[in-house]
mmCIF file of C-alpha atoms and ligand atoms in Angstrom:
data_model
loop_
_atom_site.group_PDB
_atom_site.id
_atom_site.type_symbol
_atom_site.label_atom_id
_atom_site.label_comp_id
_atom_site.label_asym_id
_atom_site.label_seq_id
_atom_site.Cartn_x
_atom_site.Cartn_y
_atom_site.Cartn_z
ATOM 1 C CA UNK M 1 19.199 -11.209 59.132
ATOM 2 C CA UNK M 2 18.505 -11.376 55.311
ATOM 3 C CA UNK M 3 17.225 -13.948 53.311
ATOM 4 C CA UNK M 4 20.283 -15.216 50.853
ATOM 5 C CA UNK M 5 19.279 -16.161 47.211
ATOM 6 C CA UNK M 6 20.738 -19.314 45.876
ATOM 7 C CA UNK M 7 21.943 -17.696 42.576
ATOM 8 C CA UNK M 8 21.808 -20.823 40.659
ATOM 9 C CA UNK M 9 17.896 -21.193 41.796
ATOM 10 C CA UNK M 10 17.056 -17.618 40.353
ATOM 11 C CA UNK M 11 19.087 -18.101 37.102
ATOM 12 C CA UNK M 12 17.058 -21.392 36.703
ATOM 13 C CA UNK M 13 13.711 -20.583 38.045
ATOM 14 C CA UNK M 14 13.395 -16.992 37.385
ATOM 15 C CA UNK M 15 15.690 -15.494 34.820
ATOM 16 C CA UNK M 16 14.137 -15.644 31.193
ATOM 17 C CA UNK M 17 15.871 -18.439 29.381
ATOM 18 C CA UNK M 18 17.044 -18.529 26.128
ATOM 19 C CA UNK M 19 19.957 -15.569 26.387
ATOM 20 C CA UNK M 20 20.736 -12.897 28.784
ATOM 21 C CA UNK M 21 17.832 -11.166 30.436
ATOM 22 C CA UNK M 22 16.894 -7.708 30.763
ATOM 23 C CA UNK M 23 18.480 -5.853 33.240
ATOM 24 C CA UNK M 24 14.910 -4.918 34.556
ATOM 25 C CA UNK M 25 14.322 -8.867 34.831
ATOM 26 C CA UNK M 26 10.945 -8.101 33.048
ATOM 27 C CA UNK M 27 10.484 -7.080 28.861
ATOM 28 C CA UNK M 28 10.881 -3.357 28.350
ATOM 29 C CA UNK M 29 8.261 -1.258 29.149
ATOM 30 C CA UNK M 30 6.511 -3.462 31.609
ATOM 31 C CA UNK M 31 6.141 -2.724 35.285
ATOM 32 C CA UNK M 32 6.593 -5.501 37.966
ATOM 33 C CA UNK M 33 3.580 -5.286 39.925
ATOM 34 C CA UNK M 34 3.718 -6.537 43.498
ATOM 35 C CA UNK M 35 0.857 -9.109 44.759
ATOM 36 C CA UNK M 36 -1.369 -5.828 45.559
ATOM 37 C CA UNK M 37 -0.964 -4.307 42.091
ATOM 38 C CA UNK M 38 1.741 -1.563 43.473
ATOM 39 C CA UNK M 39 4.343 -0.697 41.248
ATOM 40 C CA UNK M 40 8.157 -0.080 42.617
ATOM 41 C CA UNK M 41 9.266 3.338 41.857
ATOM 42 C CA UNK M 42 10.854 4.982 45.140
ATOM 43 C CA UNK M 43 13.791 3.414 46.817
ATOM 44 C CA UNK M 44 15.144 4.853 50.106
ATOM 45 C CA UNK M 45 19.284 3.952 50.495
ATOM 46 C CA UNK M 46 20.309 4.144 54.300
ATOM 47 C CA UNK M 47 23.914 4.774 54.135
ATOM 48 C CA UNK M 48 25.093 4.645 57.551
ATOM 49 C CA UNK M 49 23.722 3.410 60.682
ATOM 50 C CA UNK M 50 24.824 6.159 62.866
ATOM 51 C CA UNK M 51 23.578 9.116 63.992
ATOM 52 C CA UNK M 52 24.604 11.787 65.684
ATOM 53 C CA UNK M 53 21.150 12.596 67.443
ATOM 54 C CA UNK M 54 19.283 10.376 69.992
ATOM 55 C CA UNK M 55 16.156 11.397 69.268
ATOM 56 C CA UNK M 56 13.573 9.312 71.691
ATOM 57 C CA UNK M 57 11.244 8.244 68.738
ATOM 58 C CA UNK M 58 13.893 6.912 66.781
ATOM 59 C CA UNK M 59 17.321 5.912 68.502
ATOM 60 C CA UNK M 60 16.765 6.277 72.380
ATOM 61 C CA UNK M 61 19.592 7.126 74.104
ATOM 62 C CA UNK M 62 19.230 4.274 76.313
ATOM 63 C CA UNK M 63 19.080 1.633 73.908
ATOM 64 C CA UNK M 64 21.816 3.477 71.314
ATOM 65 C CA UNK M 65 24.450 4.250 74.048
ATOM 66 C CA UNK M 66 28.266 3.626 73.868
ATOM 67 C CA UNK M 67 28.054 0.063 74.071
ATOM 68 C CA UNK M 68 25.811 -0.186 71.107
ATOM 69 C CA UNK M 69 27.767 -2.219 68.297
ATOM 70 C CA UNK M 70 26.879 -0.314 65.172
ATOM 71 C CA UNK M 71 27.919 -2.153 61.796
ATOM 72 C CA UNK M 72 31.692 -2.238 60.947
ATOM 73 C CA UNK M 73 33.050 -0.488 57.774
ATOM 74 C CA UNK M 74 33.319 -3.648 56.049
ATOM 75 C CA UNK M 75 29.417 -4.379 56.269
ATOM 76 C CA UNK M 76 28.396 -1.298 54.494
ATOM 77 C CA UNK M 77 27.549 -1.049 50.784
ATOM 78 C CA UNK M 78 30.500 0.453 48.537
ATOM 79 C CA UNK M 79 29.462 3.679 46.442
ATOM 80 C CA UNK M 80 30.289 1.329 43.694
ATOM 81 C CA UNK M 81 27.707 -1.256 45.112
ATOM 82 C CA UNK M 82 25.000 1.215 45.756
ATOM 83 C CA UNK M 83 25.733 2.631 42.443
ATOM 84 C CA UNK M 84 25.398 -0.914 40.871
ATOM 85 C CA UNK M 85 22.054 -1.799 42.901
ATOM 86 C CA UNK M 86 20.437 1.341 42.422
ATOM 87 C CA UNK M 87 20.705 1.130 38.383
ATOM 88 C CA UNK M 88 19.300 -2.197 38.418
ATOM 89 C CA UNK M 89 16.603 -0.580 41.132
ATOM 90 C CA UNK M 90 15.842 2.250 37.736
ATOM 91 C CA UNK M 91 15.759 -0.537 35.132
ATOM 92 C CA UNK M 92 13.132 -2.128 37.449
ATOM 93 C CA UNK M 93 10.686 1.003 37.631
ATOM 94 C CA UNK M 94 12.353 3.185 40.617
ATOM 95 C CA UNK M 95 12.116 7.059 39.836
ATOM 96 C CA UNK M 96 13.092 8.453 43.039
ATOM 97 C CA UNK M 97 16.181 7.904 45.236
ATOM 98 C CA UNK M 98 16.545 9.077 48.910
ATOM 99 C CA UNK M 99 19.541 8.449 50.239
ATOM 100 C CA UNK M 100 18.817 8.356 54.262
ATOM 101 C CA UNK M 101 20.333 6.493 57.242
ATOM 102 C CA UNK M 102 20.935 7.028 60.138
ATOM 103 C CA UNK M 103 22.246 10.687 59.569
ATOM 104 C CA UNK M 104 23.478 10.422 55.643
ATOM 105 C CA UNK M 105 25.908 13.046 56.008
ATOM 106 C CA UNK M 106 28.167 11.136 58.760
ATOM 107 C CA UNK M 107 28.824 8.908 55.655
ATOM 108 C CA UNK M 108 32.499 10.234 54.401
ATOM 109 C CA UNK M 109 32.305 11.781 50.781
ATOM 110 C CA UNK M 110 28.755 11.303 50.790
ATOM 111 C CA UNK M 111 29.116 14.021 48.023
ATOM 112 C CA UNK M 112 30.727 11.405 45.739
ATOM 113 C CA UNK M 113 27.618 9.021 45.975
ATOM 114 C CA UNK M 114 25.599 11.879 45.249
ATOM 115 C CA UNK M 115 27.588 12.504 41.818
ATOM 116 C CA UNK M 116 27.786 8.399 40.826
ATOM 117 C CA UNK M 117 24.014 8.365 41.401
ATOM 118 C CA UNK M 118 22.862 11.609 39.550
ATOM 119 C CA UNK M 119 25.015 10.226 36.598
ATOM 120 C CA UNK M 120 22.241 7.246 36.416
ATOM 121 C CA UNK M 121 19.600 6.991 33.939
ATOM 122 C CA UNK M 122 16.099 5.452 33.338
ATOM 123 C CA UNK M 123 15.776 3.316 30.317
ATOM 124 C CA UNK M 124 13.844 5.935 28.835
ATOM 125 C CA UNK M 125 17.310 8.042 29.507
ATOM 126 C CA UNK M 126 16.043 10.515 32.166
ATOM 127 C CA UNK M 127 17.670 11.199 35.415
ATOM 128 C CA UNK M 128 16.450 10.280 38.650
ATOM 129 C CA UNK M 129 14.948 12.156 41.323
ATOM 130 C CA UNK M 130 17.681 12.323 43.739
ATOM 131 C CA UNK M 131 16.749 13.229 47.163
ATOM 132 C CA UNK M 132 18.227 13.094 50.833
ATOM 133 C CA UNK M 133 16.633 13.212 54.343
ATOM 134 C CA UNK M 134 19.134 14.887 56.711
ATOM 135 C CA UNK M 135 18.751 15.945 60.443
ATOM 136 C CA UNK M 136 20.477 19.045 59.461
ATOM 137 C CA UNK M 137 23.424 19.311 61.705
ATOM 138 C CA UNK M 138 25.817 19.082 58.849
ATOM 139 C CA UNK M 139 24.311 21.182 56.445
ATOM 140 C CA UNK M 140 25.995 24.272 56.635
ATOM 141 C CA UNK M 141 29.311 22.532 55.636
ATOM 142 C CA UNK M 142 27.667 20.348 52.962
ATOM 143 C CA UNK M 143 24.964 22.163 51.195
ATOM 144 C CA UNK M 144 26.624 23.538 48.600
ATOM 145 C CA UNK M 145 28.864 20.289 47.730
ATOM 146 C CA UNK M 146 25.680 18.298 47.382
ATOM 147 C CA UNK M 147 24.033 20.515 45.055
ATOM 148 C CA UNK M 148 27.467 20.636 42.989
ATOM 149 C CA UNK M 149 26.990 16.912 43.099
ATOM 150 C CA UNK M 150 23.630 17.100 41.575
ATOM 151 C CA UNK M 151 21.312 16.478 44.496
ATOM 152 C CA UNK M 152 17.992 17.721 43.372
ATOM 153 C CA UNK M 153 16.216 17.757 46.766
ATOM 154 C CA UNK M 154 16.464 17.854 50.426
ATOM 155 C CA UNK M 155 14.130 17.172 53.529
ATOM 156 C CA UNK M 156 15.210 18.435 56.904
ATOM 157 C CA UNK M 157 14.156 17.100 60.239
ATOM 158 C CA UNK M 158 13.214 19.751 62.804
ATOM 159 C CA UNK M 159 10.946 18.812 65.671
ATOM 160 C CA UNK M 160 10.539 21.965 67.531
ATOM 161 C CA UNK M 161 11.489 25.875 67.137
ATOM 162 C CA UNK M 162 11.917 26.186 70.862
ATOM 163 C CA UNK M 163 15.687 25.511 71.652
ATOM 164 C CA UNK M 164 15.007 23.955 75.017
ATOM 165 C CA UNK M 165 12.027 21.360 73.502
ATOM 166 C CA UNK M 166 14.481 20.698 70.540
ATOM 167 C CA UNK M 167 17.812 20.140 72.707
ATOM 168 C CA UNK M 168 15.323 17.897 74.400
ATOM 169 C CA UNK M 169 14.289 16.005 71.206
ATOM 170 C CA UNK M 170 17.472 15.163 69.778
ATOM 171 C CA UNK M 171 19.267 14.637 73.645
ATOM 172 C CA UNK M 172 22.307 15.442 72.501
ATOM 173 C CA UNK M 173 21.665 19.070 73.372
ATOM 174 C CA UNK M 174 21.965 20.258 69.593
ATOM 175 C CA UNK M 175 20.678 23.793 69.018
ATOM 176 C CA UNK M 176 17.553 24.644 66.970
ATOM 177 C CA UNK M 177 19.622 27.662 65.749
ATOM 178 C CA UNK M 178 22.080 25.161 64.067
ATOM 179 C CA UNK M 179 19.503 23.548 62.072
ATOM 180 C CA UNK M 180 17.916 26.876 61.075
ATOM 181 C CA UNK M 181 21.669 28.084 59.590
ATOM 182 C CA UNK M 182 21.721 24.663 58.000
ATOM 183 C CA UNK M 183 18.149 25.446 55.874
ATOM 184 C CA UNK M 184 19.546 28.657 55.313
ATOM 185 C CA UNK M 185 22.835 27.531 53.909
ATOM 186 C CA UNK M 186 20.748 25.000 51.685
ATOM 187 C CA UNK M 187 18.229 27.775 50.339
ATOM 188 C CA UNK M 188 21.157 29.796 49.641
ATOM 189 C CA UNK M 189 23.025 26.695 47.521
ATOM 190 C CA UNK M 190 19.898 26.597 45.642
ATOM 191 C CA UNK M 191 17.716 23.978 47.273
ATOM 192 C CA UNK M 192 14.339 25.586 47.682
ATOM 193 C CA UNK M 193 11.821 24.783 48.153
ATOM 194 C CA UNK M 194 12.902 22.251 51.057
ATOM 195 C CA UNK M 195 10.857 19.997 53.016
ATOM 196 C CA UNK M 196 11.234 20.368 56.664
ATOM 197 C CA UNK M 197 9.692 16.942 58.733
ATOM 198 C CA UNK M 198 8.200 17.382 62.189
ATOM 199 C CA UNK M 199 7.754 14.142 63.854
ATOM 200 C CA UNK M 200 4.739 15.175 66.433
ATOM 201 C CA UNK M 201 4.754 13.337 69.690
ATOM 202 C CA UNK M 202 2.178 14.062 72.433
ATOM 203 C CA UNK M 203 3.020 15.969 75.234
ATOM 204 C CA UNK M 204 6.259 15.920 74.125
ATOM 205 C CA UNK M 205 6.597 18.802 71.191
ATOM 206 C CA UNK M 206 2.757 19.276 70.290
ATOM 207 C CA UNK M 207 3.103 22.813 71.640
ATOM 208 C CA UNK M 208 5.278 23.436 68.778
ATOM 209 C CA UNK M 209 3.019 22.508 65.751
ATOM 210 C CA UNK M 210 1.740 26.528 65.279
ATOM 211 C CA UNK M 211 5.169 28.294 66.586
ATOM 212 C CA UNK M 212 7.361 26.266 63.890
ATOM 213 C CA UNK M 213 4.844 26.849 60.983
ATOM 214 C CA UNK M 214 4.739 30.754 62.214
ATOM 215 C CA UNK M 215 8.642 30.514 62.584
ATOM 216 C CA UNK M 216 9.640 28.875 59.318
ATOM 217 C CA UNK M 217 7.064 31.145 57.474
ATOM 218 C CA UNK M 218 8.546 33.880 58.886
ATOM 219 C CA UNK M 219 11.999 33.168 57.919
ATOM 220 C CA UNK M 220 11.808 31.357 54.578
ATOM 221 C CA UNK M 221 8.898 32.136 53.226
ATOM 222 C CA UNK M 222 8.068 29.798 50.520
ATOM 223 C CA UNK M 223 11.484 28.190 50.196
ATOM 224 C CA UNK M 224 10.405 25.711 53.227
ATOM 225 C CA UNK M 225 7.384 23.069 53.263
ATOM 226 C CA UNK M 226 6.575 22.034 56.401
ATOM 227 C CA UNK M 227 5.149 18.521 57.132
ATOM 228 C CA UNK M 228 4.078 17.046 60.120
ATOM 229 C CA UNK M 229 4.325 13.281 60.490
ATOM 230 C CA UNK M 230 2.422 11.247 63.246
ATOM 231 C CA UNK M 231 4.685 9.383 65.646
ATOM 232 C CA UNK M 232 5.091 5.805 64.137
ATOM 233 C CA UNK M 233 5.567 2.418 65.826
ATOM 234 C CA UNK M 234 8.497 1.705 63.894
ATOM 235 C CA UNK M 235 10.991 -0.198 65.153
ATOM 236 C CA UNK M 236 11.266 -2.419 68.852
ATOM 237 C CA UNK M 237 13.100 0.293 70.746
ATOM 238 C CA UNK M 238 10.931 3.524 70.790
ATOM 239 C CA UNK M 239 8.436 3.122 73.543
ATOM 240 C CA UNK M 240 5.608 3.535 71.055
ATOM 241 C CA UNK M 241 1.974 3.996 72.604
ATOM 242 C CA UNK M 242 -0.881 5.184 70.835
ATOM 243 C CA UNK M 243 -1.636 7.846 73.525
ATOM 244 C CA UNK M 244 1.173 9.533 72.166
ATOM 245 C CA UNK M 245 0.185 9.767 68.827
ATOM 246 C CA UNK M 246 -1.376 13.605 67.740
ATOM 247 C CA UNK M 247 -3.808 12.542 65.095
ATOM 248 C CA UNK M 248 -3.097 14.986 61.941
ATOM 249 C CA UNK M 249 -6.908 16.060 62.101
ATOM 250 C CA UNK M 250 -5.788 17.508 65.245
ATOM 251 C CA UNK M 251 -2.589 18.776 63.710
ATOM 252 C CA UNK M 252 -4.960 20.784 61.334
ATOM 253 C CA UNK M 253 -7.197 22.093 63.807
ATOM 254 C CA UNK M 254 -4.703 23.787 65.654
ATOM 255 C CA UNK M 255 -2.986 25.269 62.253
ATOM 256 C CA UNK M 256 -6.130 26.896 61.748
ATOM 257 C CA UNK M 257 -5.789 28.768 64.706
ATOM 258 C CA UNK M 258 -3.067 31.008 62.424
ATOM 259 C CA UNK M 259 -6.248 31.305 59.575
ATOM 260 C CA UNK M 260 -8.278 29.672 57.116
ATOM 261 C CA UNK M 261 -7.020 26.442 54.962
ATOM 262 C CA UNK M 262 -7.492 24.834 51.859
ATOM 263 C CA UNK M 263 -6.700 21.356 50.321
ATOM 264 C CA UNK M 264 -4.116 21.054 47.471
ATOM 265 C CA UNK M 265 -4.054 18.186 45.083
ATOM 266 C CA UNK M 266 -1.185 15.356 45.287
ATOM 267 C CA UNK M 267 1.651 16.053 43.179
ATOM 268 C CA UNK M 268 2.662 12.462 42.616
ATOM 269 C CA UNK M 269 1.173 8.938 42.860
ATOM 270 C CA UNK M 270 2.058 7.530 46.052
ATOM 271 C CA UNK M 271 2.575 10.996 47.902
ATOM 272 C CA UNK M 272 2.573 10.505 51.416
ATOM 273 C CA UNK M 273 1.602 13.759 52.569
ATOM 274 C CA UNK M 274 -1.891 15.428 52.286
ATOM 275 C CA UNK M 275 -1.212 18.555 51.135
ATOM 276 C CA UNK M 276 -2.553 21.936 52.836
ATOM 277 C CA UNK M 277 -2.118 25.862 52.109
ATOM 278 C CA UNK M 278 -2.735 28.969 54.146
ATOM 279 C CA UNK M 279 -5.392 31.031 52.264
ATOM 280 C CA UNK M 280 -3.683 34.322 53.482
ATOM 281 C CA UNK M 281 -0.532 33.729 52.953
ATOM 282 C CA UNK M 282 0.006 30.735 50.567
ATOM 283 C CA UNK M 283 2.053 28.489 52.902
ATOM 284 C CA UNK M 284 2.373 25.009 52.165
ATOM 285 C CA UNK M 285 1.855 22.292 54.877
ATOM 286 C CA UNK M 286 1.884 18.734 54.407
ATOM 287 C CA UNK M 287 0.271 16.156 57.033
ATOM 288 C CA UNK M 288 1.152 12.821 57.007
ATOM 289 C CA UNK M 289 -0.800 10.516 58.805
ATOM 290 C CA UNK M 290 0.866 6.944 58.808
ATOM 291 C CA UNK M 291 -0.981 6.006 61.697
ATOM 292 C CA UNK M 292 -4.443 7.522 61.381
ATOM 293 C CA UNK M 293 -5.040 7.055 57.876
ATOM 294 C CA UNK M 294 -2.611 4.281 56.301
ATOM 295 C CA UNK M 295 -1.551 4.785 52.658
ATOM 296 C CA UNK M 296 -0.349 1.356 52.093
ATOM 297 C CA UNK M 297 -2.444 0.741 49.116
ATOM 298 C CA UNK M 298 -0.097 3.266 47.323
ATOM 299 C CA UNK M 299 2.857 2.625 48.859
ATOM 300 C CA UNK M 300 5.213 2.212 45.740
ATOM 301 C CA UNK M 301 8.756 2.151 48.009
ATOM 302 C CA UNK M 302 11.301 -0.232 49.041
ATOM 303 C CA UNK M 303 14.827 0.100 51.179
ATOM 304 C CA UNK M 304 17.975 -0.550 50.825
ATOM 305 C CA UNK M 305 19.606 -1.321 54.357
ATOM 306 C CA UNK M 306 23.140 0.069 55.201
ATOM 307 C CA UNK M 307 24.316 -3.682 54.521
ATOM 308 C CA UNK M 308 22.506 -4.154 51.314
ATOM 309 C CA UNK M 309 19.602 -5.865 52.543
ATOM 310 C CA UNK M 310 15.988 -4.966 50.750
ATOM 311 C CA UNK M 311 13.201 -4.455 52.689
ATOM 312 C CA UNK M 312 9.672 -4.055 51.354
ATOM 313 C CA UNK M 313 8.059 -2.446 54.520
ATOM 314 C CA UNK M 314 9.501 0.151 57.263
ATOM 315 C CA UNK M 315 7.916 -2.355 59.679
ATOM 316 C CA UNK M 316 9.489 -5.152 58.381
ATOM 317 C CA UNK M 317 11.140 -7.834 60.361
ATOM 318 C CA UNK M 318 13.211 -9.347 57.603
ATOM 319 C CA UNK M 319 15.049 -8.347 54.623
ATOM 320 C CA UNK M 320 16.435 -10.022 51.277
ATOM 321 C CA UNK M 321 20.227 -10.283 51.075
ATOM 322 C CA UNK M 322 21.015 -8.271 47.784
ATOM 323 C CA UNK M 323 24.802 -7.973 49.278
ATOM 324 C CA UNK M 324 25.081 -11.407 48.915
ATOM 325 C CA UNK M 325 24.418 -11.727 45.543
ATOM 326 C CA UNK M 326 26.561 -8.607 44.776
ATOM 327 C CA UNK M 327 29.662 -9.745 46.506
ATOM 328 C CA UNK M 328 29.053 -13.433 45.457
ATOM 329 C CA UNK M 329 29.443 -12.179 41.761
ATOM 330 C CA UNK M 330 25.935 -12.439 40.626
ATOM 331 C CA UNK M 331 25.649 -10.951 37.425
ATOM 332 C CA UNK M 332 23.034 -7.769 36.815
ATOM 333 C CA UNK M 333 20.368 -10.351 35.071
ATOM 334 C CA UNK M 334 20.372 -12.172 38.184
ATOM 335 C CA UNK M 335 20.290 -9.447 40.634
ATOM 336 C CA UNK M 336 17.501 -8.063 38.301
ATOM 337 C CA UNK M 337 15.831 -11.375 38.769
ATOM 338 C CA UNK M 338 16.045 -11.044 42.284
ATOM 339 C CA UNK M 339 14.398 -7.468 42.955
ATOM 340 C CA UNK M 340 11.879 -8.760 40.448
ATOM 341 C CA UNK M 341 11.041 -11.986 42.415
ATOM 342 C CA UNK M 342 11.093 -10.175 45.725
ATOM 343 C CA UNK M 343 9.064 -7.278 44.417
ATOM 344 C CA UNK M 344 6.555 -9.696 42.895
ATOM 345 C CA UNK M 345 5.977 -11.385 46.086
ATOM 346 C CA UNK M 346 5.589 -8.244 48.554
ATOM 347 C CA UNK M 347 2.215 -8.294 50.259
ATOM 348 C CA UNK M 348 3.300 -6.030 53.041
ATOM 349 C CA UNK M 349 0.472 -3.606 54.268
ATOM 350 C CA UNK M 350 1.631 -3.353 58.189
ATOM 351 C CA UNK M 351 -0.182 0.351 58.769
ATOM 352 C CA UNK M 352 -3.306 -1.165 56.796
ATOM 353 C CA UNK M 353 -3.669 -4.015 59.461
ATOM 354 C CA UNK M 354 -2.785 -1.876 62.157
ATOM 355 C CA UNK M 355 -5.474 0.321 61.682
ATOM 356 C CA UNK M 356 -7.708 -2.236 60.822
ATOM 357 C CA UNK M 357 -6.795 -4.402 64.344
ATOM 358 C CA UNK M 358 -9.165 -4.359 67.114
ATOM 359 C CA UNK M 359 -9.183 -2.649 69.490
ATOM 360 C CA UNK M 360 -8.350 0.302 66.751
ATOM 361 C CA UNK M 361 -4.418 0.912 65.967
ATOM 362 C CA UNK M 362 -3.222 -1.969 68.151
ATOM 363 C CA UNK M 363 0.061 -2.841 66.379
ATOM 364 C CA UNK M 364 -0.744 -6.358 65.051
ATOM 365 C CA UNK M 365 0.761 -9.088 67.379
ATOM 366 C CA UNK M 366 4.561 -8.822 66.928
ATOM 367 C CA UNK M 367 6.398 -12.162 66.834
ATOM 368 C CA UNK M 368 9.414 -10.862 65.508
ATOM 369 C CA UNK M 369 11.329 -7.623 66.338
ATOM 370 C CA UNK M 370 10.891 -5.153 63.796
ATOM 371 C CA UNK M 371 13.502 -3.592 61.933
ATOM 372 C CA UNK M 372 15.038 -0.172 63.573
ATOM 373 C CA UNK M 373 14.113 2.761 61.441
ATOM 374 C CA UNK M 374 18.128 4.015 61.409
ATOM 375 C CA UNK M 375 19.119 1.133 60.018
ATOM 376 C CA UNK M 376 16.690 0.617 56.937
ATOM 377 C CA UNK M 377 16.529 4.270 55.963
ATOM 378 C CA UNK M 378 13.366 6.403 57.221
HETATM 379 N N1 LIG Y 1 19.308 11.179 60.384
HETATM 380 C C1 LIG Y 1 17.815 11.865 59.045
HETATM 381 C C2 LIG Y 1 17.063 12.970 59.831
HETATM 382 O O1 LIG Y 1 16.826 12.988 60.833
HETATM 383 O O2 LIG Y 1 16.213 13.347 59.078
HETATM 384 C C3 LIG Y 1 17.526 10.556 58.163
HETATM 385 C C4 LIG Y 1 16.911 9.350 59.073
HETATM 386 S S1 LIG Y 1 15.459 9.880 60.169
HETATM 387 C C5 LIG Y 1 15.353 8.226 60.607
HETATM 388 C C6 LIG Y 1 14.267 9.890 58.811
HETATM 389 C C7 LIG Y 1 13.098 10.328 59.295
HETATM 390 O O3 LIG Y 1 12.366 9.903 60.130
HETATM 391 C C8 LIG Y 1 13.170 11.823 60.364
HETATM 392 O O4 LIG Y 1 12.289 12.825 59.565
HETATM 393 C C9 LIG Y 1 12.732 11.441 61.414
HETATM 394 O O5 LIG Y 1 12.367 12.345 62.316
HETATM 395 C C10 LIG Y 1 11.704 10.508 60.981
HETATM 396 N N2 LIG Y 1 11.426 9.398 62.365
HETATM 397 C C11 LIG Y 1 12.039 8.663 63.009
HETATM 398 N N3 LIG Y 1 11.156 7.905 63.900
HETATM 399 C C12 LIG Y 1 9.997 8.325 63.616
HETATM 400 C C13 LIG Y 1 9.357 7.569 64.155
HETATM 401 N N4 LIG Y 1 9.183 6.932 65.138
HETATM 402 N N5 LIG Y 1 8.247 7.937 63.679
HETATM 403 C C14 LIG Y 1 7.774 9.294 62.453
HETATM 404 N N6 LIG Y 1 9.210 9.419 62.010
HETATM 405 C C15 LIG Y 1 10.089 8.992 62.427
#
């Protein structure tokens, strides 16, 4: 699936000559920009391609059934390999690491990886912003250990507050109360504020927008920030149709039934969510309009798949094989040069092209299968 670098070519053509290349592949203090002027700041790391949920919009049961072949253990990057690559990405400008999957808490001893990543530093000596996205199913067991290991922030996915709707969405009959208990355990462990992501699919769970906002505020107050995500055409198996997308402006109109709302300023460059708050209660809401208002122009994210392929876009078909370099004995300078080279050539802007397509929002004609989200990390 990935492109394998010829290490010697990289050494000849890309690594600076006259001595050891700096570990970032660039002189200290300089950011490599891609062809559209975007720096690399955020690395999402998929630690497993397995999940215990079968959400129809992500890993539909009909496709990911008992016959589906997941990656063998030997294909997965080890914790040491992930940590080594994460340090090289930090040298290249990354300031935020997000562990994801699949369901990241299914990876055995994940807290050990968190501990290793928490010890990394940027070239300025700062720790990285270390965060994790989970379906919450194992949080009651894991929240305290993750906090103790040095995890800074948590995002929990929750698509409904109504138990029947939630069980249908996850398609394995997982109860909403168990996720809520996980969120409570995470709050108790000191993770607040926790982001809760709801993917809104028209006709499936869009009646949950207002009830979920009300319920989370009633239970957790400002300890939880709810974010609504437009259903995206990631991968090739979720049967995406534009008709199933509830645009963020419709989500906002429904939320205004609760009370008047005002916008909040962005907290970080490249932030995916537009921030809003309810005037009366101060409850914060995020809207991620990945389909109706593409944010490719500020995208500073790269993704490292479970088996060590570097992907430059959530909608990509091909990755770049960093695992081959790591396992082939490349030194840090050669791997740094590869990251630098790949990022420097990046021109992906899938969502912007989809928005610009005629008729509007048709996905660009797919000649190749797009990679699945659970494999490159959401
Ligand atoms: N298992 C973890 C979880 O449930 O959060 C992490 C992986 S999951 C792929 C990461 C996020 O991607 C979740 O919030 C999920 O709802 C979201 N997601 C998956 N497929 C999506 C799609 N087609 N459109 C929008 N969001 C999606």
